[in-house]
Structure formats: C-alpha cells, structure tokens
C-alpha cells in the first residue's frame, strides 16, 4: 500500500493522557484501592471517572450510582476531590515542561507538547524523550500515562489512544497509513457524530479514506476545521499548540444537582438563584457581562425545561439577572413535576470594563452597584462563596446539596493538618490514611 | 502602625503578584503626600523588607519572612560581612527537592520513634525509583502504607522499625516501595 508521506517526524508532537485520571489519583494515594474497581463522582450521583477494573466490570462514564451497584457490586464509590486532582494535574504539566517549553494544557488530565528540534539540547532522540517523560510521570505521580508521538496533534491523539493503559505509541509519517486504515472517522479528534454521518453519506468511513481525498474535495464539502484535520491526518502539522493560559470565556455555565428531587417552587427557585449568583461572580471575575441568559431545569426523569432571556444591556449583577429569572420561572416550572437540578448559562459575553453612557443616566447608578458587588466579591473570595448571598438563594443554603451518602465530603477535607483551614491548605497532595 | 503597612503591602503583593507603585502605597496606607510614601519606603528598605531595583521600582525583600541564615555564630553578634556572602531560601526550598514528586503523609503509632518520627508527625516523601538500603521509605504492606528503614540481608529487602517493641517486616512476595522520606514536620 502507498504511504501517505515518506517523512518520518517532520514535527514531533506529543499527546499525553492520564489513564483513568481521577480514579488513578485515588488509587495512587490509597493502597487499599489498588486493583479494586474505583469510581469517582459520588457527589454528582453519576460516574465521573472509573478505574480500569471498574471499566472491565462494565461501569461507564455517566452511569447512575444505583446502576453501578448492580453491574459492579464491589465498586468503591468516592466523592470527587478536585483539590487533589488539580494539584496533580499541575504536576503533569510541570513534568512535561522539564523537556519542552511548548505545552498546551488541553484539559485536566491531558496535554499536548511540541518537542521538535530538541534532540540536541536534551541529548536524546524523540522516542527516548517520550519514554523519559512517561517514566518521570509514572514514578512521580504514582500511576500510568499513555503517550502518543506523531507528526501532528490529530495523529498524536490517535497514537496515545492506540495502547491504553500505559502505552507509548510512535506513529511515523511513513507508517501513518497502516494506523489509519482501519480507524473509523468517528475516532478522529474533532470529528463528531454529525460529521461522521455526513462523511458516511459521502462514502468515507475510515480515516485513511478521508486522508486520501484531495484538498479540493475536502474544501468543496467542508469548512476550514475539517481541512485542517485532513492536513493533520496526512502528517502535516497545521493546528498550532495553544500555550497561553485561558483568559476569557465564550460562555459561563453553572449547574447543580440536588437530592432528593423537589417539587417545591421556592426551593427549586432558590437552587437556581444560587447558580445565578455563582455564575455572575465568575463573570465579574473575568470582567464579563452576558447579553443573553438561559435558565433551565432538569426533571426527575432527565427531561429539560429551558428559557432564554435577552437583556437590554449586558450585566453581571446577580440581582438584575434574578429579576429576569423571577419573571420567567413560572413558565418553566410545572407544579406536577419533580426536579433534580437547575442551571444557568450566560452567553454573548461582553467586556464590561467600559461602560457606555446611556440616555437615561443609569450609568451613575451602575457605578454605585458595581462598588457594592466589588465588596461582596472581596468577602466571598476571602471567606468562601457561601459567606454572603442574596435572600433568593437562602433556602438552597439551608440544606446540604445532597441528603444521605451523596453528601459525603472527600477524605482530604476531613483530614486537615494542624494549621490548615477549610479554605486554605498546603499545596502538596496528601497520601490518605495513616502510616504506621 | 508600621506593622499594618507591612501587612497591606504583603497582601497587595500576594494578590497582584507585583509590588505596589508609590501612588498605590499612598492609597493603601492612606497617605496624601508622595513625600510620606518616600519616607516609609526608605524605612522599609533600610529594614530589608523591600528593595529597589536600579530604576527605583520596588522589589520584595524579606517580606515573606525569608529568615537570614547567619554565619557561624562564634560569640557575640554575627558580622554583617558574613551575612552578605550567603543567599537565603524559604522553608519550602529547604525541605523540598523535587516539588512535583513530593507528597505528605500523616504518621500514626510509635514504630519509628528512635528515628525521631513520632505519632502525629507529618512527613514529606518523594516518589522515586531511586532508593537505597538505609533510607527511610514508605512501602505498601497488606494494602496500607508503612514507614520503615529499608534493609537488606541474604534473603533480600526487608523493613526495619526504629523501635525495639516492633519486629522487622519480611515481605512474603514483592516489596513495593512507593516513596522515600525526605523531611519530618512537627508543628506545635
């Protein structure tokens, strides 16, 4: 078969992916959990991450707790400890940065890195560098990672998935066609369900078939992102690494599930209000203000009720958005139904550092309100999000988010060291349990 | 009063990750005139709390309590000349070698008391495959962490406590060493 390219690694792109990250974090610091099916996400009521033992037993992401108990009765269900997961995530990036400055922090458990041209300063070839990185990560974090090395990001992602867990796969340009031959287009990074269905209609099923099409064909049927994927599949790196940290948001979403489900309008509204307050606070932190807001409720049987409101001017003041919510709440809340979660989505975010002068002289008033919120945010930053809140959210603050075992706190928050507080802890992960 | 000003400057630095300008110090401390700020800065600089770079911008000095490591204290006061030869480090830098591989553990029980590791202490450990006989290690025994000296005899590696009331642990199959102890922290 004809290769797609004769080059080996014109660019050396790495994709590094932690194996079952959250569950692995738990297993690595708690030896009793090793070799046992571990599932995190107890506080959400659905599996967020599961160890390979749990995967083998048939547990899937998003599976409700009750179902997990039937498919895998000996599963260990744990509440997520995001504090420790993010500490370990930072270590992942730091360790990769020992080898190259070009690192894209793609998500909490994976990153891309560009090691092109670093053989001489690092005194090793690309393969050895990938091996060394994997070795450092595995020993220093105490669980395994899957690493893919390839001429482009899209192919690196295919490579890291090739052998999981704990694989190291190197795909050189000249071997590319062998890997793409039997790979479905649905498994390519950036190709979703709709595009897969469309490609199917066009008679393209495998990644190799897509890569073999000519540029004109791709450009005729698709837009730019697909053209980029096509280049990358052919071993030409065109999607750059995004090394700058995220500074802004396209939209801000806050959603919280509560149990038991409720049909009390005041309680459900208070839950929504709490989400609105938290979303607005996040928007204010980034100096953003939404022009559109979507409120939604999820019923007991996972149905959605939602409504969108267009604002007359962008605002991130909680009380103003609450006023909108009050007006439309009765249109999405039906007395006959029980609800399990509420959410708010702030979109069309505008920069709110500059304030437009308007006809009715509201500007001065807004400036005053802004001062009030600045004070509120300062208090919440310092003493915790739940120190001050609007009366509308009162009922939601009265109770724990979940009754019963779902309300369990992660072990780290219960095992405080001397001098640590609820809000401030040492930035070093703690092995759990006591050591004798 | 000076103490409050220091706290305010420290808090500013902590929050913004840079030193305040002179006019920001005026705002922080409630001064109206620039001259008062200059006086305050001069005083703080004399103490070493802040420093100035060649252009006159402020740099953090000993703000975060970088303790001065003094020269050999022979008798009387250490000479300032000796002090200047030394650089200082934070307690973090002193205790931690490889930050990304360092973890904490809480100790329970007196099995390592003769090594100075007491019940309730926190130890800093480093995950590494580079351990030697004689190191104090954290190993996994029967699904629990244990902290012991790593020893070796004719039969292979085993774990030795630092307490006469406890007996050495000979692993039945494989000995899994997770980390090496680097420091002990005890806060009173």
GROMACS .gro file of C-alpha atoms in nm, chain A residues 27-34 88 90-91 94-95 98 138-143 412 415-420 424 426-436, chain B residues 14 92 96 98-109 111-112 122-125 127-129 138 140 142-148 176 178-179 185 187-188:
model
   78
   27UNK     CA    1  -0.564   0.460   4.387
   28UNK     CA    2  -0.216   0.609   4.391
   29UNK     CA    3  -0.256   0.762   4.736
   30UNK     CA    4  -0.461   0.487   4.895
   31UNK     CA    5  -0.306   0.140   4.854
   32UNK     CA    6  -0.621  -0.041   4.969
   33UNK     CA    7  -0.782   0.077   4.646
   34UNK     CA    8  -0.518  -0.074   4.417
   88UNK     CA    9  -0.168   1.652   4.039
   90UNK     CA   10  -0.037   2.092   3.757
   91UNK     CA   11   0.238   1.838   3.823
   94UNK     CA   12   0.531   2.079   3.517
   95UNK     CA   13   0.696   1.746   3.448
   98UNK     CA   14   1.111   1.983   3.207
  138UNK     CA   15   0.460   0.724   3.606
  139UNK     CA   16   0.702   0.724   3.902
  140UNK     CA   17   0.645   1.074   4.033
  141UNK     CA   18   0.268   1.072   4.014
  142UNK     CA   19   0.234   0.706   4.104
  143UNK     CA   20   0.002   0.596   3.822
  412UNK     CA   21  -0.885   1.522   5.219
  415UNK     CA   22  -0.811   1.501   5.721
  416UNK     CA   23  -0.681   1.852   5.792
  417UNK     CA   24  -0.327   1.911   5.913
  418UNK     CA   25  -0.257   2.136   6.208
  419UNK     CA   26  -0.296   2.497   6.098
  420UNK     CA   27  -0.489   2.416   5.782
  424UNK     CA   28  -0.657   2.713   5.294
  426UNK     CA   29  -0.091   2.309   5.189
  427UNK     CA   30  -0.028   2.279   4.816
  428UNK     CA   31   0.116   1.929   4.844
  429UNK     CA   32  -0.104   1.623   4.794
  430UNK     CA   33  -0.158   1.407   5.099
  431UNK     CA   34  -0.135   1.029   5.097
  432UNK     CA   35  -0.456   0.913   5.256
  433UNK     CA   36  -0.492   0.704   5.564
  434UNK     CA   37  -0.232   0.695   5.839
  435UNK     CA   38   0.109   0.539   5.801
  436UNK     CA   39   0.232   0.308   6.071
  450UNK     CA   40   0.018   3.827   4.740
  528UNK     CA   41   0.981   2.521   5.112
  532UNK     CA   42   1.155   2.006   4.916
  534UNK     CA   43   1.165   1.775   4.367
  535UNK     CA   44   0.836   1.952   4.421
  536UNK     CA   45   0.643   1.762   4.157
  537UNK     CA   46   0.719   1.428   4.319
  538UNK     CA   47   0.663   1.536   4.681
  539UNK     CA   48   0.368   1.423   4.892
  540UNK     CA   49   0.267   1.443   5.257
  541UNK     CA   50   0.176   1.163   5.492
  542UNK     CA   51   0.049   1.159   5.849
  543UNK     CA   52   0.224   0.921   6.086
  544UNK     CA   53   0.039   0.709   6.335
  545UNK     CA   54   0.200   0.498   6.604
  547UNK     CA   55   0.717   0.235   6.528
  548UNK     CA   56   0.979   0.490   6.409
  558UNK     CA   57   0.372   1.482   5.906
  559UNK     CA   58   0.641   1.353   5.674
  560UNK     CA   59   0.739   1.482   5.332
  561UNK     CA   60   0.809   1.197   5.094
  563UNK     CA   61   0.805   0.931   4.486
  564UNK     CA   62   1.114   0.790   4.318
  565UNK     CA   63   1.257   0.460   4.199
  574UNK     CA   64   0.717   0.443   5.256
  576UNK     CA   65   0.291  -0.076   5.076
  578UNK     CA   66  -0.111  -0.550   5.300
  579UNK     CA   67  -0.287  -0.259   5.135
  580UNK     CA   68  -0.161   0.000   5.381
  581UNK     CA   69   0.124   0.248   5.384
  582UNK     CA   70   0.402   0.177   5.627
  583UNK     CA   71   0.710   0.379   5.709
  584UNK     CA   72   1.030   0.191   5.798
  612UNK     CA   73   0.657  -0.231   4.690
  614UNK     CA   74   0.638   0.391   4.692
  615UNK     CA   75   0.848   0.680   4.820
  621UNK     CA   76   0.739   1.829   6.004
  623UNK     CA   77   0.401   2.178   6.433
  624UNK     CA   78   0.336   2.264   6.796
   0.00000   0.00000   0.00000
